[in-house]
Coordinates of C-alpha atoms and ligand atoms in Angstrom, one line a residue:
M13 CA 60.0 92.2 30.3
A14 CA 62.5 89.9 28.6
K15 CA 65.1 88.5 31.1
P16 CA 68.5 89.9 30.4
R17 CA 70.7 87.5 28.4
R18 CA 74.0 87.0 30.0
S19 CA 77.3 85.5 29.1
K20 CA 80.3 85.3 31.4
M21 CA 84.0 85.0 30.6
M22 CA 87.0 84.7 32.7
S23 CA 90.1 86.2 31.5
L24 CA 93.6 87.1 32.5
K25 CA 94.5 90.6 31.5
L26 CA 98.1 91.5 30.7
P27 CA 99.4 94.3 28.7
F28 CA 100.3 93.4 25.1
L29 CA 103.9 94.5 25.6
L30 CA 104.4 92.6 28.8
T31 CA 103.2 89.2 27.7
L32 CA 106.1 87.0 28.2
F33 CA 107.8 85.4 25.3
L34 CA 110.3 82.7 26.1
A35 CA 112.4 82.2 23.0
L36 CA 114.3 79.0 23.5
S37 CA 116.8 79.2 20.7
Q38 CA 119.6 76.8 20.2
A39 CA 123.1 78.1 19.5
Q40 CA 123.0 81.7 18.4
P41 CA 125.0 81.9 15.1
H42 CA 128.4 83.5 15.4
S43 CA 130.4 84.6 12.4
D44 CA 132.8 81.6 12.8
D45 CA 130.0 79.1 13.3
P46 CA 129.4 76.5 10.6
P47 CA 126.5 77.4 8.2
P48 CA 123.0 76.6 9.5
P49 CA 121.6 73.2 8.7
P50 CA 119.8 72.9 5.4
S51 CA 116.4 73.2 7.0
S52 CA 115.0 73.9 10.5
N53 CA 111.8 73.7 12.4
V54 CA 110.5 76.5 14.4
C55 CA 107.7 75.6 16.8
V56 CA 105.5 78.3 18.3
I57 CA 103.2 77.6 21.2
G58 CA 100.2 79.8 21.1
A59 CA 98.3 81.4 18.2
G60 CA 97.5 84.7 19.9
I61 CA 98.8 88.0 18.6
G62 CA 102.2 87.1 20.1
G63 CA 102.6 83.7 18.3
S64 CA 101.2 85.0 15.0
S65 CA 103.5 88.0 15.1
V66 CA 106.5 85.7 15.7
A67 CA 105.5 83.7 12.6
H68 CA 105.1 87.0 10.6
F69 CA 108.5 88.5 11.6
L70 CA 110.3 85.2 11.1
R71 CA 109.2 85.2 7.5
K72 CA 109.8 88.9 7.1
Y73 CA 113.4 88.8 8.4
S74 CA 114.5 85.4 7.0
P75 CA 116.5 86.1 3.9
S76 CA 114.7 84.6 0.9
S77 CA 117.8 82.5 0.3
T78 CA 117.4 80.6 3.7
P79 CA 116.6 77.0 3.0
S80 CA 113.1 76.0 4.0
T81 CA 112.2 76.9 7.6
K82 CA 109.1 75.1 8.6
I83 CA 107.0 77.0 11.1
R84 CA 104.5 75.1 13.2
V85 CA 102.0 77.0 15.4
F86 CA 100.3 75.1 18.2
E87 CA 97.0 76.3 19.6
R88 CA 95.1 74.4 22.3
N89 CA 91.8 76.1 21.3
G90 CA 89.9 75.7 18.1
R91 CA 90.5 79.3 17.0
V92 CA 93.4 81.8 16.7
G93 CA 93.6 85.2 18.4
G94 CA 94.0 84.1 22.1
R95 CA 92.8 87.0 24.2
I96 CA 91.7 88.9 21.2
A97 CA 88.3 87.4 20.8
T98 CA 84.8 88.2 20.1
V99 CA 81.6 87.1 21.9
T100 CA 78.1 86.8 20.4
V101 CA 75.3 88.0 22.6
A102 CA 71.8 87.5 21.3
G103 CA 73.0 87.3 17.7
E104 CA 75.3 90.3 17.9
T105 CA 79.1 90.2 18.0
F106 CA 81.2 92.2 20.4
E107 CA 84.9 92.4 21.3
A108 CA 85.4 90.4 24.5
G109 CA 89.2 90.8 25.0
A110 CA 91.4 93.4 23.4
S111 CA 88.9 95.8 22.0
I112 CA 90.8 99.0 21.4
L113 CA 94.2 99.6 19.7
H114 CA 96.5 102.5 20.5
P115 CA 97.4 104.7 17.5
K116 CA 101.1 104.3 18.5
N117 CA 100.9 100.5 18.5
L118 CA 102.7 100.7 15.2
H119 CA 102.9 97.0 14.5
T120 CA 99.1 96.7 14.5
V121 CA 98.8 99.8 12.4
D122 CA 101.1 98.0 9.9
Y123 CA 99.2 94.7 10.1
V124 CA 96.0 96.4 9.1
K125 CA 97.7 97.8 6.0
I126 CA 99.5 94.5 5.1
L127 CA 96.4 92.4 5.7
K128 CA 94.0 94.9 4.0
L129 CA 91.8 95.0 7.1
K130 CA 89.2 97.8 7.6
V131 CA 89.6 100.2 10.5
K132 CA 86.4 100.8 12.4
E133 CA 86.1 104.5 13.2
P134 CA 84.1 105.4 16.3
T135 CA 80.9 107.1 15.5
A136 CA 80.4 110.7 16.9
S137 CA 78.0 109.5 19.6
E138 CA 80.5 106.7 20.6
D139 CA 83.1 109.5 20.9
S140 CA 81.0 111.4 23.3
L141 CA 79.8 108.7 25.7
S142 CA 79.0 110.0 29.1
L143 CA 81.1 108.9 32.1
G144 CA 80.1 108.6 35.8
I145 CA 82.2 107.8 38.8
W146 CA 80.3 105.6 41.2
D147 CA 81.4 105.2 44.9
G148 CA 78.7 102.7 45.8
N149 CA 76.3 105.3 47.1
K150 CA 76.3 108.1 44.6
F151 CA 78.0 109.4 41.4
V152 CA 80.8 111.6 42.7
F153 CA 81.4 112.9 39.2
K154 CA 79.3 112.8 36.0
T155 CA 79.8 114.2 32.5
V156 CA 76.7 115.1 30.4
S157 CA 75.2 112.5 28.1
P158 CA 74.8 113.0 24.3
L159 CA 71.4 114.5 23.9
S160 CA 68.5 112.5 22.4
S161 CA 64.8 112.9 21.9
T162 CA 61.9 110.5 21.2
V163 CA 60.7 112.9 18.4
P164 CA 62.7 111.6 15.4
L165 CA 63.3 115.0 13.8
I166 CA 64.6 116.6 17.0
D167 CA 66.7 113.5 17.6
K168 CA 68.2 113.9 14.2
L169 CA 69.1 117.5 14.9
L170 CA 70.6 116.5 18.3
K171 CA 72.8 114.0 16.5
L172 CA 74.4 116.7 14.3
P173 CA 78.2 116.8 14.6
F174 CA 78.3 120.3 16.1
V175 CA 75.9 119.2 18.9
N176 CA 78.3 116.4 19.7
T177 CA 81.2 118.8 19.6
L178 CA 79.3 121.0 22.0
V179 CA 78.7 118.1 24.4
S180 CA 82.4 117.2 24.2
F181 CA 83.3 120.8 25.0
V182 CA 81.0 120.9 28.0
N183 CA 82.5 117.6 29.3
S184 CA 86.0 118.9 28.9
A185 CA 85.0 122.0 30.9
L186 CA 83.4 119.8 33.6
M187 CA 86.6 117.7 33.8
F188 CA 88.8 120.9 34.1
V189 CA 86.6 122.3 36.8
R190 CA 87.0 119.1 38.9
Y191 CA 90.6 118.2 38.2
G192 CA 92.2 121.4 37.0
F193 CA 95.7 121.5 35.6
S194 CA 96.4 118.1 37.0
L195 CA 94.8 116.8 33.8
F196 CA 97.6 118.3 31.7
K197 CA 100.2 116.9 34.0
M198 CA 98.6 113.4 33.5
Q199 CA 98.7 113.9 29.8
N200 CA 102.3 114.9 29.9
F201 CA 103.3 111.9 32.0
V202 CA 101.6 109.5 29.6
E203 CA 103.1 111.2 26.5
I204 CA 106.6 110.9 27.9
A205 CA 106.2 107.2 28.6
V206 CA 104.5 106.5 25.2
D207 CA 107.4 108.2 23.4
K208 CA 109.8 105.8 25.2
F209 CA 107.7 102.8 24.1
V210 CA 107.8 104.0 20.5
K211 CA 111.6 103.6 20.6
Y212 CA 111.1 99.8 20.2
Y213 CA 109.8 100.4 16.7
E214 CA 113.1 101.7 15.6
D215 CA 114.6 99.5 12.9
P216 CA 116.0 96.4 14.6
G217 CA 119.3 97.0 12.6
S218 CA 119.8 100.3 14.4
R219 CA 119.0 99.3 18.0
P220 CA 120.4 96.6 20.3
I221 CA 119.0 93.1 20.4
F222 CA 117.9 92.5 24.0
E223 CA 118.7 89.3 25.9
T224 CA 116.3 90.0 28.8
V225 CA 113.1 92.0 29.4
D226 CA 114.9 94.1 32.1
E227 CA 117.6 95.0 29.5
M228 CA 114.9 96.0 27.0
L229 CA 113.1 98.2 29.6
Q230 CA 116.4 99.8 30.8
W231 CA 117.3 100.8 27.2
A232 CA 114.1 102.7 26.6
G233 CA 114.2 104.3 30.1
L234 CA 111.1 102.5 31.3
Y235 CA 112.7 100.2 33.9
N236 CA 112.2 102.5 36.9
L237 CA 108.5 102.5 36.3
T238 CA 108.5 98.8 37.2
T239 CA 110.1 99.5 40.6
R240 CA 107.4 101.9 41.8
T241 CA 103.7 102.1 42.1
L242 CA 101.6 104.2 39.7
R243 CA 100.4 106.3 42.6
D244 CA 104.0 107.2 43.6
E245 CA 104.8 108.1 40.0
L246 CA 101.8 110.3 39.7
V247 CA 102.3 112.0 43.0
D248 CA 105.9 112.9 41.9
A249 CA 104.4 114.1 38.6
G250 CA 102.3 116.6 40.6
L251 CA 98.8 115.1 40.0
S252 CA 96.2 116.0 42.6
T253 CA 94.9 113.4 45.0
S254 CA 91.3 113.8 43.6
L255 CA 92.5 113.0 40.1
I256 CA 94.5 110.0 41.2
N257 CA 91.7 108.6 43.5
E258 CA 89.0 109.2 41.0
L259 CA 89.7 109.4 37.2
V260 CA 93.0 107.6 37.3
T261 CA 91.6 104.9 39.5
V262 CA 88.6 104.5 37.2
I263 CA 91.0 103.9 34.3
T264 CA 93.2 101.4 36.1
R265 CA 90.2 99.5 37.3
I266 CA 88.7 99.4 33.8
N267 CA 91.9 98.3 32.1
Y268 CA 93.5 96.0 34.6
G269 CA 91.0 95.6 37.5
Q270 CA 93.6 97.1 39.7
S271 CA 94.1 100.1 41.9
V272 CA 96.7 102.8 41.5
S273 CA 99.0 100.6 43.7
M274 CA 99.7 98.7 40.6
S275 CA 103.1 98.8 38.9
G276 CA 104.0 102.2 37.3
L277 CA 104.6 100.6 34.0
G278 CA 101.3 98.8 33.8
G279 CA 99.7 101.9 35.1
V280 CA 101.1 104.1 32.3
V281 CA 100.0 101.6 29.7
S282 CA 96.6 101.7 31.2
L283 CA 96.4 105.5 31.1
A284 CA 97.6 105.5 27.5
G285 CA 94.7 103.3 26.7
S286 CA 92.3 106.0 27.8
G287 CA 93.5 108.7 25.4
G288 CA 92.3 109.8 22.0
G289 CA 92.7 108.1 18.6
L290 CA 92.0 104.6 19.8
W291 CA 90.7 102.3 17.1
S292 CA 89.6 98.8 16.3
I293 CA 89.1 96.5 13.3
E294 CA 85.8 96.1 11.5
G295 CA 84.7 92.4 12.0
G296 CA 87.0 91.8 15.0
N297 CA 90.5 92.5 16.0
W298 CA 91.3 88.7 16.0
Q299 CA 91.6 89.0 12.2
M300 CA 95.1 90.3 12.7
A301 CA 96.3 87.0 14.2
A302 CA 94.4 85.0 11.6
G303 CA 95.8 87.1 8.7
L304 CA 99.4 86.9 9.9
I305 CA 99.2 83.1 10.2
N306 CA 97.6 82.8 6.8
Q307 CA 100.2 84.9 5.2
S308 CA 103.2 83.3 6.9
D309 CA 103.2 79.8 5.4
V310 CA 102.6 78.2 8.8
A311 CA 101.4 74.7 9.7
L312 CA 98.7 75.5 12.1
H313 CA 97.8 72.9 14.7
L314 CA 94.5 73.8 16.3
H315 CA 93.1 71.9 19.3
E316 CA 96.6 70.7 20.0
E317 CA 98.0 71.6 23.4
I318 CA 101.7 71.2 24.1
K319 CA 102.2 69.3 27.3
S320 CA 106.0 69.2 27.5
V321 CA 109.1 70.8 26.1
A322 CA 112.4 68.8 26.5
D323 CA 115.8 70.2 25.7
L324 CA 117.6 67.4 23.9
G325 CA 120.8 69.2 23.1
D326 CA 120.6 69.8 19.4
Y327 CA 116.9 70.3 19.3
Y328 CA 113.7 70.5 21.4
E329 CA 111.1 67.8 21.6
L330 CA 107.5 69.0 22.0
N331 CA 104.9 66.5 23.1
S332 CA 101.2 67.3 22.7
T333 CA 98.0 66.1 24.2
K334 CA 97.2 64.4 20.9
G335 CA 100.1 62.0 21.6
N336 CA 102.3 63.6 18.9
S337 CA 106.0 64.4 19.2
Y338 CA 107.7 67.3 17.3
R339 CA 111.4 68.0 16.8
C340 CA 112.2 71.7 16.7
E341 CA 115.5 73.6 16.5
V342 CA 113.7 76.6 17.9
A343 CA 110.8 76.7 20.3
V344 CA 108.9 79.9 21.2
V345 CA 106.5 80.0 24.1
A346 CA 104.1 82.8 23.0
T347 CA 101.7 82.7 26.0
P348 CA 102.1 84.0 29.5
L349 CA 104.3 81.7 31.5
D350 CA 102.6 82.4 34.8
E351 CA 99.7 79.9 34.5
L352 CA 101.2 77.6 32.0
D353 CA 100.6 73.9 32.1
I354 CA 103.8 72.8 30.3
Q355 CA 106.4 70.5 31.7
F356 CA 109.9 71.8 30.9
I357 CA 112.8 69.3 30.9
P358 CA 115.1 70.3 32.5
P359 CA 112.8 72.5 34.6
I360 CA 113.0 76.2 34.1
S361 CA 112.5 78.8 36.8
I362 CA 109.5 81.0 36.4
P363 CA 109.4 83.9 38.9
E364 CA 106.2 84.0 40.8
R365 CA 104.0 87.1 40.2
K366 CA 100.7 88.0 41.8
L367 CA 98.0 88.2 39.1
Q368 CA 94.7 89.9 39.0
H369 CA 92.0 88.0 37.1
T370 CA 89.3 90.0 35.3
F371 CA 85.9 88.5 34.9
T372 CA 83.8 89.8 31.9
T373 CA 80.1 89.6 31.9
F374 CA 77.9 90.6 29.0
V375 CA 74.2 91.5 29.6
R376 CA 71.5 92.4 27.2
G377 CA 68.8 94.2 29.1
L378 CA 68.4 97.5 30.9
L379 CA 70.2 98.8 34.0
N380 CA 68.0 99.3 37.1
P381 CA 68.1 103.1 37.9
A382 CA 67.0 102.3 41.5
Y383 CA 70.3 100.4 42.1
F384 CA 72.0 103.8 41.5
G385 CA 69.5 105.7 43.5
L386 CA 68.1 107.3 40.3
K387 CA 64.6 107.6 38.9
A388 CA 65.2 107.0 35.2
V389 CA 67.6 104.8 33.3
T390 CA 68.5 107.8 31.1
K391 CA 70.2 109.4 34.1
I392 CA 72.8 106.5 34.3
P393 CA 76.0 107.4 32.4
D394 CA 77.0 105.2 29.4
L395 CA 80.2 104.2 31.2
V396 CA 80.0 103.7 35.0
G397 CA 83.5 103.6 36.4
T398 CA 84.2 103.0 40.1
I399 CA 86.6 104.2 42.8
E400 CA 88.7 101.8 44.8
D401 CA 86.5 100.2 47.5
P402 CA 86.6 96.5 48.2
E403 CA 82.9 96.5 48.8
L404 CA 82.1 97.5 45.2
P405 CA 81.1 94.3 43.3
F406 CA 82.2 95.5 39.8
S407 CA 85.0 97.6 38.3
C408 CA 82.9 99.1 35.5
I409 CA 79.8 98.8 33.4
A410 CA 79.8 100.1 29.9
V411 CA 77.1 100.3 27.3
L412 CA 78.2 98.5 24.1
K413 CA 75.1 99.1 22.1
K414 CA 71.8 100.7 22.6
H415 CA 69.2 98.6 20.7
N416 CA 66.2 100.6 21.7
E417 CA 64.7 102.3 24.8
K418 CA 64.2 99.0 26.5
E419 CA 67.3 97.1 25.6
S420 CA 71.0 97.7 25.5
T421 CA 74.0 95.4 25.6
Y422 CA 76.4 96.0 28.4
K423 CA 79.9 94.8 29.3
L424 CA 80.9 94.5 33.0
F425 CA 84.3 93.9 34.4
S426 CA 84.7 92.6 37.9
R427 CA 87.4 91.0 40.1
Q428 CA 85.0 88.1 41.1
P429 CA 82.4 86.4 39.0
M430 CA 79.1 88.3 39.1
A431 CA 76.4 86.3 41.0
D432 CA 73.0 86.0 39.3
T433 CA 71.3 87.6 42.3
L434 CA 73.6 90.6 42.1
L435 CA 73.0 91.0 38.3
D436 CA 69.2 90.8 39.1
S437 CA 69.6 93.8 41.4
I438 CA 71.7 95.8 39.0
F439 CA 69.5 95.1 35.9
R440 CA 65.8 95.0 35.7
Ligands
FAD529 C1 89.4 91.4 28.8 C2 90.6 91.9 28.1 C3 90.6 93.2 27.5 C4 91.8 93.7 26.9 N1 91.8 94.9 26.3 C5 92.8 95.3 25.5 C6 92.7 96.4 24.7 O1 91.7 97.0 24.7 N2 93.8 96.7 24.0 C7 95.0 96.0 24.0 O2 95.9 96.4 23.3 N3 95.1 94.9 24.8 C8 94.0 94.5 25.5 N4 94.1 93.4 26.3 C9 95.4 92.7 26.3 C10 95.6 91.8 25.0 O3 94.4 91.1 24.8 C11 96.7 90.8 25.3 O4 97.9 91.5 25.8 C12 97.1 90.0 24.1 O5 96.0 89.6 23.4 C13 98.1 88.9 24.5 O6 98.5 88.2 23.3 P1 99.4 86.9 23.5 O7 99.5 86.4 22.1 O8 100.7 87.3 24.1 O9 98.7 85.9 24.4 P2 97.3 85.2 24.3 O10 96.4 86.0 23.5 O11 96.9 84.8 25.7 O12 97.7 84.0 23.4 C14 98.3 82.8 23.9 C15 97.6 81.6 23.2 O13 98.4 80.5 23.6 C16 97.5 79.4 23.7 N5 98.1 78.4 24.6 C17 98.5 78.5 25.9 N6 99.1 77.4 26.3 C18 99.2 76.6 25.3 C19 99.7 75.3 25.1 N7 100.3 74.6 26.1 N8 99.6 74.7 23.9 C20 99.0 75.3 22.9 N9 98.5 76.5 23.0 C21 98.6 77.2 24.2 C22 96.2 80.0 24.3 O14 95.1 79.2 24.1 C23 96.2 81.4 23.5 O15 95.4 81.3 22.4 C24 93.0 92.9 26.9 C25 93.0 91.6 27.5 C26 91.8 91.1 28.1 C27 91.8 89.7 28.6

């Protein structure tokens, strides 16, 4: 049998909303200030969705009468998109970073329209993927798999929409039997928080301009979530221990590689990412960043890493690894500050935060049923989630595509890199 083909990636996972932006802006204009200089340079460090959005909104909100503002975007890699990226495994392309978008992520909904991108709707069988919760010895909970048959005609019948609906119905019933009304409490908890997030989309003219992230969170009523763990929030919301320790834990481990001891705010973002209506973009979500940059009249500097940012009073001086120097009236750091390799002059204070790295491993092959104590690979759920146990070597394993009976492409998330010997035991 062909050896599974693998590719590994190391990534730092942070929620879109929490990615830190440091806008270093010289003198905020006051009504009695002199008019702005005839032209200005804005330098953006990072061509991820943050940096590309900055370029887009700067153009959108700059009055057309403003004299030419030059926007430069610096990107240390040779491509835009940052942690929205695809990976090619054995000739097929899959999302490696941000793979799903929330229906209430209204900026992205807008980008798709402006950039005329095509939304990729999940197929009926993708919608009814089976889930199993693995504790290291057994599946403590399993939903039923979409039905299939090796006889083509029967297989076609089993793929009919009503059969999928039936499968979904059975799975909802199974969930209800295990977790009861706690499921509705969880849904309610998430809906309340998402409604608070949506407030940020209000027209900037009708809501305050925030000076700090704390202020921004206070305004929407989300700040308290940052001071408590997700577990404490969910206990107060009346969720059962089994729902918190199983399904909720599976979700936080999939989305952030963390347990329910994570921050309540990150936790609620994570839970929102497991709801319905999630979507993605045909051809790759990175096209949003590429499209915004293309549209925004930007000078894009690929393969150019910024090494230092010096505040020289009237302007900032940015120096790059290429030995170039740039003078900018405004500098935006559109990349997480935590692991940044930029020298700030004078130095700035970056509060220390503990981060969880997520390692992503792609495998084309077939899972080994014996690893899960099963006789047939068909008995393994499409999405294997895990409970919180330090002994477990992976957070989740998901089927990305079933090529045939002998080969599928899988994505694994883990807190440590997956050793080859371990992969050899999980896959056959
Ligand atoms: C595995 C994974 C799965 C995820 N899944 C989802 C999901 O399903 N849905 C979702 O909404 N979000 C998801 N996320 C989160 C989402 O990808 C990020 O929140 C978002 O992409 C962050 O965008 P950003 O522009 O703030 O930062 P980044 O994407 O990190 O962009 C920063 C850019 O800055 C560049 N850079 C850094 N330093 C310098 C320098 N000194 N000079 C020049 N360039 C520099 C970097 O190369 C990078 O391109 C996921 C993230 C990961 C890693």
